[in-house]
CSV table of C-alpha atoms and ligand atoms in Angstrom, one decimal:
chain,number,residue,atom,x,y,z
X,1,UNK,CA,14.7,-25.4,-21.5
X,2,UNK,CA,12.3,-28.4,-21.6
X,3,UNK,CA,10.9,-29.3,-18.2
X,4,UNK,CA,12.0,-32.6,-16.8
X,5,UNK,CA,9.9,-34.8,-14.5
X,6,UNK,CA,11.0,-37.3,-11.8
X,7,UNK,CA,8.7,-40.0,-10.5
X,8,UNK,CA,9.3,-41.8,-7.2
X,9,UNK,CA,8.3,-41.5,-3.6
X,10,UNK,CA,8.8,-37.9,-2.5
X,11,UNK,CA,9.2,-36.5,1.0
X,12,UNK,CA,10.0,-33.0,2.0
X,13,UNK,CA,9.8,-30.7,5.0
X,14,UNK,CA,7.1,-28.0,5.2
X,15,UNK,CA,7.7,-26.7,8.7
X,16,UNK,CA,9.1,-27.2,12.1
X,17,UNK,CA,7.2,-30.0,13.9
X,18,UNK,CA,7.6,-28.1,17.2
X,19,UNK,CA,5.6,-25.2,15.6
X,20,UNK,CA,3.1,-26.8,13.2
X,21,UNK,CA,2.9,-30.4,14.5
X,22,UNK,CA,4.1,-33.6,12.9
X,23,UNK,CA,1.3,-33.9,10.3
X,24,UNK,CA,1.7,-30.4,8.9
X,25,UNK,CA,5.6,-30.5,9.0
X,26,UNK,CA,6.0,-32.5,5.9
X,27,UNK,CA,4.5,-33.7,2.6
X,28,UNK,CA,4.8,-37.3,1.5
X,29,UNK,CA,3.7,-38.7,-1.9
X,30,UNK,CA,4.3,-42.5,-2.1
X,31,UNK,CA,4.0,-42.2,-5.9
X,32,UNK,CA,5.0,-38.6,-6.5
X,33,UNK,CA,6.2,-36.5,-9.4
X,34,UNK,CA,8.6,-33.5,-9.2
X,35,UNK,CA,8.7,-31.3,-12.3
X,36,UNK,CA,11.8,-29.1,-12.8
X,37,UNK,CA,12.3,-26.4,-15.3
X,38,UNK,CA,15.0,-23.7,-15.6
X,39,UNK,CA,16.7,-24.9,-12.4
X,40,UNK,CA,13.5,-24.5,-10.3
X,41,UNK,CA,10.6,-26.6,-9.0
X,42,UNK,CA,7.7,-26.2,-11.4
X,43,UNK,CA,5.3,-28.7,-9.9
X,44,UNK,CA,5.2,-31.4,-7.2
X,45,UNK,CA,2.5,-33.7,-5.9
X,46,UNK,CA,0.8,-37.1,-6.3
X,47,UNK,CA,1.7,-38.5,-9.7
X,48,UNK,CA,-1.9,-38.7,-11.0
X,49,UNK,CA,-2.6,-35.0,-10.1
X,50,UNK,CA,0.7,-33.6,-11.4
X,51,UNK,CA,0.6,-35.6,-14.7
X,52,UNK,CA,-3.0,-34.5,-15.3
X,53,UNK,CA,-2.1,-30.8,-15.1
X,54,UNK,CA,1.2,-31.0,-17.0
X,55,UNK,CA,1.3,-31.1,-20.8
X,56,UNK,CA,1.4,-34.5,-22.5
X,57,UNK,CA,4.8,-35.6,-23.8
X,58,UNK,CA,6.6,-34.5,-20.6
X,59,UNK,CA,10.1,-36.2,-20.2
X,60,UNK,CA,9.7,-38.4,-17.2
X,61,UNK,CA,12.4,-40.3,-15.4
X,62,UNK,CA,11.1,-43.0,-13.2
X,63,UNK,CA,13.0,-44.3,-10.2
X,64,UNK,CA,12.1,-47.7,-8.6
X,65,UNK,CA,12.5,-48.0,-4.8
X,66,UNK,CA,13.9,-44.5,-4.4
X,67,UNK,CA,12.9,-41.6,-2.3
X,68,UNK,CA,13.3,-38.0,-3.5
X,69,UNK,CA,13.9,-35.2,-1.0
X,70,UNK,CA,15.4,-31.8,-1.0
X,71,UNK,CA,19.3,-31.4,-0.6
X,72,UNK,CA,20.8,-31.3,2.8
X,73,UNK,CA,22.0,-28.0,4.3
X,74,UNK,CA,25.2,-28.0,6.4
X,75,UNK,CA,25.3,-24.8,8.5
X,76,UNK,CA,28.9,-25.2,9.7
X,77,UNK,CA,32.0,-26.7,8.0
X,78,UNK,CA,35.6,-26.0,7.3
X,79,UNK,CA,36.7,-26.9,3.8
X,80,UNK,CA,40.5,-26.6,4.6
X,81,UNK,CA,40.1,-29.2,7.3
X,82,UNK,CA,39.1,-31.9,4.8
X,83,UNK,CA,42.4,-33.7,4.9
X,84,UNK,CA,42.8,-33.6,8.6
X,85,UNK,CA,39.5,-35.1,9.6
X,86,UNK,CA,40.0,-37.8,12.3
X,87,UNK,CA,43.1,-36.2,14.0
X,88,UNK,CA,43.8,-38.1,17.2
X,89,UNK,CA,43.6,-37.4,20.8
X,90,UNK,CA,43.0,-33.7,21.7
X,91,UNK,CA,40.2,-31.4,22.8
X,92,UNK,CA,39.7,-28.0,21.2
X,93,UNK,CA,42.6,-25.8,22.0
X,94,UNK,CA,45.3,-28.4,21.6
X,95,UNK,CA,43.6,-29.8,18.5
X,96,UNK,CA,43.8,-26.3,17.0
X,97,UNK,CA,47.5,-25.8,17.8
X,98,UNK,CA,48.7,-29.3,17.1
X,99,UNK,CA,46.7,-30.2,14.0
X,100,UNK,CA,44.5,-27.5,12.6
X,101,UNK,CA,46.9,-24.5,12.3
X,102,UNK,CA,49.7,-26.5,10.5
X,103,UNK,CA,47.1,-27.9,8.1
X,104,UNK,CA,45.6,-24.5,7.3
X,105,UNK,CA,49.0,-23.1,6.6
X,106,UNK,CA,49.1,-25.0,3.3
X,107,UNK,CA,46.3,-22.8,1.9
X,108,UNK,CA,48.7,-19.9,1.3
X,109,UNK,CA,49.1,-21.8,-2.0
X,110,UNK,CA,46.0,-21.2,-4.1
X,111,UNK,CA,46.6,-24.4,-6.1
X,112,UNK,CA,46.5,-26.4,-2.9
X,113,UNK,CA,43.2,-24.7,-2.1
X,114,UNK,CA,41.8,-25.4,-5.5
X,115,UNK,CA,42.6,-29.1,-5.2
X,116,UNK,CA,41.0,-29.4,-1.7
X,117,UNK,CA,38.0,-27.4,-2.8
X,118,UNK,CA,37.3,-29.9,-5.5
X,119,UNK,CA,37.7,-32.8,-3.1
X,120,UNK,CA,35.5,-31.1,-0.6
X,121,UNK,CA,32.7,-30.3,-3.0
X,122,UNK,CA,32.8,-33.8,-4.4
X,123,UNK,CA,32.4,-35.1,-0.9
X,124,UNK,CA,29.5,-32.8,-0.2
X,125,UNK,CA,27.7,-34.0,-3.3
X,126,UNK,CA,28.3,-37.7,-2.6
X,127,UNK,CA,26.8,-37.1,0.8
X,128,UNK,CA,23.8,-35.2,-0.5
X,129,UNK,CA,24.7,-31.8,0.9
X,130,UNK,CA,23.8,-29.1,-1.6
X,131,UNK,CA,24.2,-25.9,0.4
X,132,UNK,CA,26.8,-25.2,3.2
X,133,UNK,CA,28.1,-22.4,5.3
X,134,UNK,CA,31.9,-22.7,5.0
X,135,UNK,CA,35.1,-21.5,6.6
X,136,UNK,CA,38.1,-20.8,4.5
X,137,UNK,CA,41.5,-20.1,6.1
X,138,UNK,CA,43.1,-16.7,6.9
X,139,UNK,CA,44.3,-16.6,3.3
X,140,UNK,CA,42.3,-14.7,0.7
X,141,UNK,CA,43.4,-17.2,-1.9
X,142,UNK,CA,41.6,-20.0,0.0
X,143,UNK,CA,38.2,-18.3,-0.5
X,144,UNK,CA,38.9,-17.5,-4.2
X,145,UNK,CA,39.8,-21.1,-4.6
X,146,UNK,CA,36.6,-22.2,-2.9
X,147,UNK,CA,34.2,-19.9,-4.7
X,148,UNK,CA,35.8,-20.5,-8.1
X,149,UNK,CA,35.0,-24.2,-7.6
X,150,UNK,CA,31.5,-23.8,-6.0
X,151,UNK,CA,30.5,-21.2,-8.7
X,152,UNK,CA,31.6,-23.6,-11.4
X,153,UNK,CA,29.3,-26.3,-10.0
X,154,UNK,CA,26.5,-23.7,-9.5
X,155,UNK,CA,26.1,-24.8,-5.8
X,156,UNK,CA,24.5,-22.4,-3.3
X,157,UNK,CA,27.3,-21.8,-0.9
X,158,UNK,CA,28.1,-19.2,1.8
X,159,UNK,CA,31.8,-18.8,2.7
X,160,UNK,CA,34.4,-16.4,4.1
X,161,UNK,CA,38.0,-15.7,4.8
X,162,UNK,CA,39.0,-16.3,8.4
X,163,UNK,CA,39.9,-13.2,10.3
X,164,UNK,CA,42.6,-13.9,13.0
X,165,UNK,CA,45.3,-11.5,14.2
X,166,UNK,CA,46.5,-13.0,17.4
X,167,UNK,CA,47.1,-16.3,19.4
X,168,UNK,CA,48.0,-18.4,16.4
X,169,UNK,CA,51.4,-19.0,14.7
X,170,UNK,CA,52.7,-15.9,12.7
X,171,UNK,CA,52.2,-17.7,9.5
X,172,UNK,CA,48.5,-17.8,10.1
X,173,UNK,CA,47.8,-14.2,11.2
X,174,UNK,CA,46.4,-11.2,9.4
X,175,UNK,CA,46.1,-7.7,10.8
X,176,UNK,CA,43.0,-5.7,11.6
X,177,UNK,CA,43.6,-3.7,8.4
X,178,UNK,CA,44.5,-6.6,6.1
X,179,UNK,CA,41.6,-8.8,7.4
X,180,UNK,CA,39.2,-6.0,6.8
X,181,UNK,CA,40.5,-5.0,3.3
X,182,UNK,CA,40.8,-8.7,2.1
X,183,UNK,CA,37.3,-9.4,3.4
X,184,UNK,CA,35.9,-6.4,1.6
X,185,UNK,CA,37.6,-7.4,-1.6
X,186,UNK,CA,36.1,-10.8,-1.4
X,187,UNK,CA,32.7,-9.5,-0.7
X,188,UNK,CA,32.9,-7.3,-3.8
X,189,UNK,CA,34.1,-10.2,-5.9
X,190,UNK,CA,31.9,-13.0,-4.7
X,191,UNK,CA,28.8,-11.9,-2.7
X,192,UNK,CA,25.7,-12.7,-4.8
X,193,UNK,CA,27.9,-13.9,-7.7
X,194,UNK,CA,25.6,-16.6,-9.2
X,195,UNK,CA,24.6,-18.6,-6.1
X,196,UNK,CA,27.5,-17.6,-3.9
X,197,UNK,CA,27.1,-15.5,-0.7
X,198,UNK,CA,29.8,-14.1,1.7
X,199,UNK,CA,30.1,-14.5,5.4
X,200,UNK,CA,32.4,-12.2,7.5
X,201,UNK,CA,34.4,-14.9,9.4
X,202,UNK,CA,36.2,-14.0,12.7
X,203,UNK,CA,37.5,-17.4,13.7
X,204,UNK,CA,36.5,-17.0,17.4
X,205,UNK,CA,37.0,-14.4,20.1
X,206,UNK,CA,40.5,-15.6,21.3
X,207,UNK,CA,42.1,-15.2,17.9
X,208,UNK,CA,40.9,-11.6,17.2
X,209,UNK,CA,41.9,-8.4,18.9
X,210,UNK,CA,39.2,-5.9,19.8
X,211,UNK,CA,40.3,-3.8,17.0
X,212,UNK,CA,39.7,-6.7,14.5
X,213,UNK,CA,36.3,-7.6,15.9
X,214,UNK,CA,35.3,-3.9,15.6
X,215,UNK,CA,36.3,-4.0,11.9
X,216,UNK,CA,34.3,-7.2,11.5
X,217,UNK,CA,31.3,-5.3,12.9
X,218,UNK,CA,32.0,-2.5,10.5
X,219,UNK,CA,31.9,-4.8,7.5
X,220,UNK,CA,28.5,-6.0,8.7
X,221,UNK,CA,27.3,-2.5,9.0
X,222,UNK,CA,28.5,-1.6,5.6
X,223,UNK,CA,27.0,-4.6,3.8
X,224,UNK,CA,23.6,-5.3,5.3
X,225,UNK,CA,23.0,-8.7,3.5
X,226,UNK,CA,26.3,-10.5,4.1
X,227,UNK,CA,26.5,-13.1,6.8
X,228,UNK,CA,28.7,-13.6,9.9
X,229,UNK,CA,30.0,-16.9,11.1
X,230,UNK,CA,32.1,-17.8,14.1
X,231,UNK,CA,32.4,-20.2,17.1
X,232,UNK,CA,30.8,-19.7,20.5
X,233,UNK,CA,31.0,-21.5,23.9
X,234,UNK,CA,32.3,-24.9,22.6
X,235,UNK,CA,34.7,-25.8,25.4
X,236,UNK,CA,35.1,-24.9,29.0
X,237,UNK,CA,38.8,-23.9,28.7
X,238,UNK,CA,38.0,-21.8,25.7
X,239,UNK,CA,35.2,-20.0,27.7
X,240,UNK,CA,37.6,-19.3,30.6
X,241,UNK,CA,40.2,-18.0,28.1
X,242,UNK,CA,37.7,-15.5,26.5
X,243,UNK,CA,36.6,-14.2,29.9
X,244,UNK,CA,40.3,-13.5,30.8
X,245,UNK,CA,40.9,-11.9,27.4
X,246,UNK,CA,37.9,-9.6,27.6
X,247,UNK,CA,37.3,-9.0,31.2
X,248,UNK,CA,35.3,-5.9,30.6
X,249,UNK,CA,32.6,-8.0,28.8
X,250,UNK,CA,29.8,-9.9,30.7
X,251,UNK,CA,30.8,-13.2,29.0
X,252,UNK,CA,31.6,-15.0,25.8
X,253,UNK,CA,28.6,-13.9,23.8
X,254,UNK,CA,28.8,-10.4,25.0
X,255,UNK,CA,32.2,-10.0,23.3
X,256,UNK,CA,30.5,-10.6,20.0
X,257,UNK,CA,27.5,-8.5,21.0
X,258,UNK,CA,29.7,-5.6,21.9
X,259,UNK,CA,31.2,-5.5,18.5
X,260,UNK,CA,27.9,-5.6,16.7
X,261,UNK,CA,28.2,-9.2,15.5
X,262,UNK,CA,24.8,-10.6,16.5
X,263,UNK,CA,21.8,-10.6,14.3
X,264,UNK,CA,19.6,-12.7,12.0
X,265,UNK,CA,22.4,-13.5,9.6
X,266,UNK,CA,24.9,-14.4,12.3
X,267,UNK,CA,25.6,-18.1,12.8
X,268,UNK,CA,27.4,-19.3,15.9
X,269,UNK,CA,28.8,-22.9,15.9
X,270,UNK,CA,28.3,-25.0,18.9
X,271,UNK,CA,26.9,-22.9,21.9
X,272,UNK,CA,27.0,-26.0,24.0
X,273,UNK,CA,27.7,-24.1,27.3
X,274,UNK,CA,25.5,-21.1,27.0
X,275,UNK,CA,24.3,-19.3,30.2
X,276,UNK,CA,20.7,-18.4,30.5
X,277,UNK,CA,21.2,-14.7,29.8
X,278,UNK,CA,23.2,-15.6,26.7
X,279,UNK,CA,20.5,-17.9,25.4
X,280,UNK,CA,18.0,-15.1,26.0
X,281,UNK,CA,20.2,-12.7,24.1
X,282,UNK,CA,20.6,-15.1,21.1
X,283,UNK,CA,16.8,-15.3,20.9
X,284,UNK,CA,16.3,-11.5,21.2
X,285,UNK,CA,18.8,-10.8,18.4
X,286,UNK,CA,17.4,-13.6,16.3
X,287,UNK,CA,21.0,-15.0,16.1
X,288,UNK,CA,21.5,-18.6,15.0
X,289,UNK,CA,23.1,-21.7,16.4
X,290,UNK,CA,24.7,-24.5,14.4
X,291,UNK,CA,24.5,-27.7,16.3
X,292,UNK,CA,27.5,-29.9,15.4
X,293,UNK,CA,27.0,-33.3,17.1
X,294,UNK,CA,29.8,-35.3,15.6
X,295,UNK,CA,32.3,-32.5,16.4
X,296,UNK,CA,31.0,-32.0,20.0
X,297,UNK,CA,31.4,-35.7,20.6
X,298,UNK,CA,34.8,-36.0,18.9
X,299,UNK,CA,36.4,-33.1,20.7
X,300,UNK,CA,34.6,-34.0,24.0
X,301,UNK,CA,33.0,-30.6,24.0
X,302,UNK,CA,29.5,-31.2,25.4
X,303,UNK,CA,25.9,-32.1,24.8
X,304,UNK,CA,23.9,-29.4,23.1
X,305,UNK,CA,20.5,-28.5,24.7
X,306,UNK,CA,18.3,-28.5,21.6
X,307,UNK,CA,14.9,-28.0,23.5
X,308,UNK,CA,16.4,-25.2,25.5
X,309,UNK,CA,17.3,-23.3,22.3
X,310,UNK,CA,13.9,-24.0,20.9
X,311,UNK,CA,12.1,-22.6,23.9
X,312,UNK,CA,14.1,-19.5,23.5
X,313,UNK,CA,12.9,-19.2,19.9
X,314,UNK,CA,16.5,-19.5,18.6
X,315,UNK,CA,16.9,-20.8,15.1
X,316,UNK,CA,19.0,-23.9,14.9
X,317,UNK,CA,20.7,-25.7,12.0
X,318,UNK,CA,22.8,-28.8,11.9
X,319,UNK,CA,26.5,-28.6,11.1
X,320,UNK,CA,29.1,-31.3,10.4
X,321,UNK,CA,32.0,-29.0,11.5
X,322,UNK,CA,34.5,-31.2,9.5
X,323,UNK,CA,37.4,-31.6,10.3
X,324,UNK,CA,36.5,-31.6,14.1
X,325,UNK,CA,33.3,-33.4,12.9
X,326,UNK,CA,34.0,-36.9,11.8
X,327,UNK,CA,31.7,-37.2,8.8
X,328,UNK,CA,30.5,-35.2,5.8
X,329,UNK,CA,27.2,-37.1,6.0
X,330,UNK,CA,24.2,-35.2,7.3
X,331,UNK,CA,22.5,-38.6,7.9
X,332,UNK,CA,25.4,-39.6,10.2
X,333,UNK,CA,25.2,-36.1,11.8
X,334,UNK,CA,21.5,-36.7,12.6
X,335,UNK,CA,22.4,-40.1,14.0
X,336,UNK,CA,24.7,-38.5,16.6
X,337,UNK,CA,22.3,-35.7,17.2
X,338,UNK,CA,19.8,-38.3,18.1
X,339,UNK,CA,22.1,-39.9,20.6
X,340,UNK,CA,23.2,-36.6,22.2
X,341,UNK,CA,19.5,-35.8,22.7
X,342,UNK,CA,19.0,-39.3,24.2
X,343,UNK,CA,21.7,-38.6,26.7
X,344,UNK,CA,19.7,-35.4,27.6
X,345,UNK,CA,16.5,-37.3,27.9
X,346,UNK,CA,15.0,-35.7,24.9
X,347,UNK,CA,13.6,-37.5,21.8
X,348,UNK,CA,14.7,-36.1,18.4
X,349,UNK,CA,11.9,-37.2,16.1
X,350,UNK,CA,12.9,-38.2,12.5
X,351,UNK,CA,10.7,-35.5,11.0
X,352,UNK,CA,12.3,-32.9,13.3
X,353,UNK,CA,15.7,-34.2,12.1
X,354,UNK,CA,14.6,-34.0,8.5
X,355,UNK,CA,13.5,-30.4,9.2
X,356,UNK,CA,16.8,-29.5,10.9
X,357,UNK,CA,18.8,-31.0,7.9
X,358,UNK,CA,16.8,-29.1,5.2
X,359,UNK,CA,14.2,-26.4,5.8
X,360,UNK,CA,15.4,-25.6,9.3
X,361,UNK,CA,19.0,-25.2,7.9
X,362,UNK,CA,17.6,-23.0,5.1
X,363,UNK,CA,15.8,-20.8,7.7
X,364,UNK,CA,18.9,-20.6,9.7
X,365,UNK,CA,20.7,-19.2,6.7
X,366,UNK,CA,17.9,-17.0,5.6
X,367,UNK,CA,17.6,-19.0,2.4
X,368,UNK,CA,14.0,-20.2,3.1
X,369,UNK,CA,12.6,-18.6,-0.1
X,370,UNK,CA,15.3,-20.3,-2.2
X,371,UNK,CA,16.1,-23.8,-0.9
X,372,UNK,CA,15.2,-26.1,2.0
X,373,UNK,CA,12.3,-28.0,0.4
X,374,UNK,CA,10.7,-28.6,-3.0
X,375,UNK,CA,8.0,-26.1,-2.9
X,376,UNK,CA,7.1,-24.7,-6.3
X,377,UNK,CA,9.4,-21.9,-7.4
X,378,UNK,CA,12.4,-23.0,-5.2
X,379,UNK,CA,15.8,-23.8,-6.6
X,380,UNK,CA,15.8,-27.5,-7.6
X,381,UNK,CA,18.5,-28.9,-5.3
X,382,UNK,CA,17.3,-32.4,-4.6
X,383,UNK,CA,18.4,-36.0,-3.8
X,384,UNK,CA,17.4,-39.4,-4.9
X,385,UNK,CA,17.8,-41.7,-1.9
X,386,UNK,CA,18.2,-45.4,-1.9
X,387,UNK,CA,16.6,-46.8,1.2
X,388,UNK,CA,18.1,-50.2,0.4
X,389,UNK,CA,21.6,-49.1,0.0
X,390,UNK,CA,23.2,-52.0,2.0
X,391,UNK,CA,22.0,-55.5,2.8
X,392,UNK,CA,21.4,-54.5,6.4
X,393,UNK,CA,19.4,-51.5,5.4
X,394,UNK,CA,17.4,-53.6,3.0
X,395,UNK,CA,16.6,-56.3,5.6
X,396,UNK,CA,15.7,-53.6,8.1
X,397,UNK,CA,13.6,-51.6,5.7
X,398,UNK,CA,11.6,-54.7,4.8
X,399,UNK,CA,10.8,-54.8,8.6
X,400,UNK,CA,9.8,-51.1,8.8
X,401,UNK,CA,6.1,-50.6,8.7
X,402,UNK,CA,5.6,-46.9,7.9
X,403,UNK,CA,7.4,-43.7,6.6
X,404,UNK,CA,8.3,-42.7,10.1
X,405,UNK,CA,10.2,-45.9,10.8
X,406,UNK,CA,11.8,-46.0,7.3
X,407,UNK,CA,13.0,-42.5,7.8
X,408,UNK,CA,14.5,-43.3,11.2
X,409,UNK,CA,16.3,-46.4,9.9
X,410,UNK,CA,17.7,-44.3,7.1
X,411,UNK,CA,19.0,-41.8,9.6
X,412,UNK,CA,20.6,-44.4,11.8
X,413,UNK,CA,22.0,-46.6,9.2
X,414,UNK,CA,22.4,-44.3,6.2
X,415,UNK,CA,25.5,-42.5,5.0
X,416,UNK,CA,26.9,-41.6,1.5
X,417,UNK,CA,25.9,-45.1,0.3
X,418,UNK,CA,22.2,-44.0,0.6
X,419,UNK,CA,22.7,-41.1,-1.8
X,420,UNK,CA,22.0,-42.5,-5.3
X,421,UNK,CA,21.9,-39.0,-7.1
X,422,UNK,CA,22.4,-35.4,-6.2
X,423,UNK,CA,20.8,-32.7,-8.3
X,424,UNK,CA,22.0,-29.1,-8.3
X,425,UNK,CA,19.7,-26.4,-9.8
X,426,UNK,CA,18.0,-29.2,-11.7
X,427,UNK,CA,21.1,-30.9,-13.0
X,428,UNK,CA,22.5,-34.2,-11.9
X,429,UNK,CA,25.9,-33.4,-10.4
X,430,UNK,CA,26.5,-36.8,-8.7
X,431,UNK,CA,25.5,-40.3,-9.5
X,432,UNK,CA,26.6,-43.3,-7.3
X,433,UNK,CA,28.3,-45.7,-9.7
X,434,UNK,CA,26.6,-49.0,-8.5
A,501,LIG,N1,37.1,-22.8,17.3
A,501,LIG,C1,38.0,-22.0,16.7
A,501,LIG,N2,38.4,-22.5,15.5
A,501,LIG,C2,37.7,-23.7,15.5
A,501,LIG,C3,37.8,-24.7,14.5
A,501,LIG,O1,38.5,-24.7,13.5
A,501,LIG,N3,37.1,-25.8,14.7
A,501,LIG,C4,36.3,-25.9,15.9
A,501,LIG,N4,35.5,-27.0,16.0
A,501,LIG,N5,36.2,-25.0,16.8
A,501,LIG,C5,37.0,-23.9,16.6
A,502,LIG,FE1,34.1,-25.1,13.3
């Protein structure tokens, strides 16, 4: 296909500011050009340089007052919880029993799953999220519905069927054998089909028997490039419960460790109450944490120690954790991440936040050679941002003096209204209609 060029200001992440410093952590071209061909980035840089080396007659779309950046990466979200976001009043365990399980029951019906998957993917696109790591429900049909929809849109998604064989209503339980067989069937059907990838998904330690966790480990041993996703140390009551259910293990993380569930493709949501030894073990095994600020605040779970994880060399991504999270917007997620770090007397720099929401997320999901920034050769998932999306943003931006300030204002005031367009694999899949 003919290459297409997009001209606007361009900003993307090149590295973790904590590792390479603020300057080297990003590239910014006030007047930049991005060239896309066959779904991939062909060229990027200052407009004069790119245009000089590209053939004449290039098809150029010019955006005024817009900022192009790479798509956001949400490392933890539940698609079946889309229609129960903002459920009142409870912390984790009661929230699961009173709201979540009854909602997830509906996904026994594939048609219901198909409808919610479309709504969910629409919502991701309108918020500029181009890749996510996604929970289904216990029902195999929920994951078929999800991947059918995400594959049709050519979005790079990781998802899996929840495995849970105890401590939930009967209508939501599988068995060790059926959970294993259904997961295997889904891996065979969807893993690496187009841009789709599979994650073995034990919900969390309390809802799986030892037998089921062992079979989850067996799946990971059988398929060396599938992912694992679960929840870890989110809530004090949850942690006590895990200790009472698995008294022979040293603690919460050790339960997963015992069954072979740690590793560089294993993503643990929350981890807000890790013990020192557990944090060290996460680092040793190159396991990943998904930091879910809006969820951690909404359920009153706790304040994640980001610098602590960083010091251990643990890879961290950002997650919305919808429907315990209260927004699909990664901008709003950054907003609350910033405030959580403030309460911990730590400053979350906007360039670090950009890294976490893009390249850091890609590294967390072992997708750094495919997405996460707009380096030449990567898959062209990118956003056209409107820094003047609201009257307040416009007024505030006019009073911002440099990129750093503009980016911070975007992160504090921005949400879906700031996403003017979302491109997937070089194609515009969402356009704000005003
Ligand atoms: N722990 C186990 N299941 C869930 C869930 O659905 N959401 C959250 N936030 N935590 C969990
Ligand atoms: Fe979750």
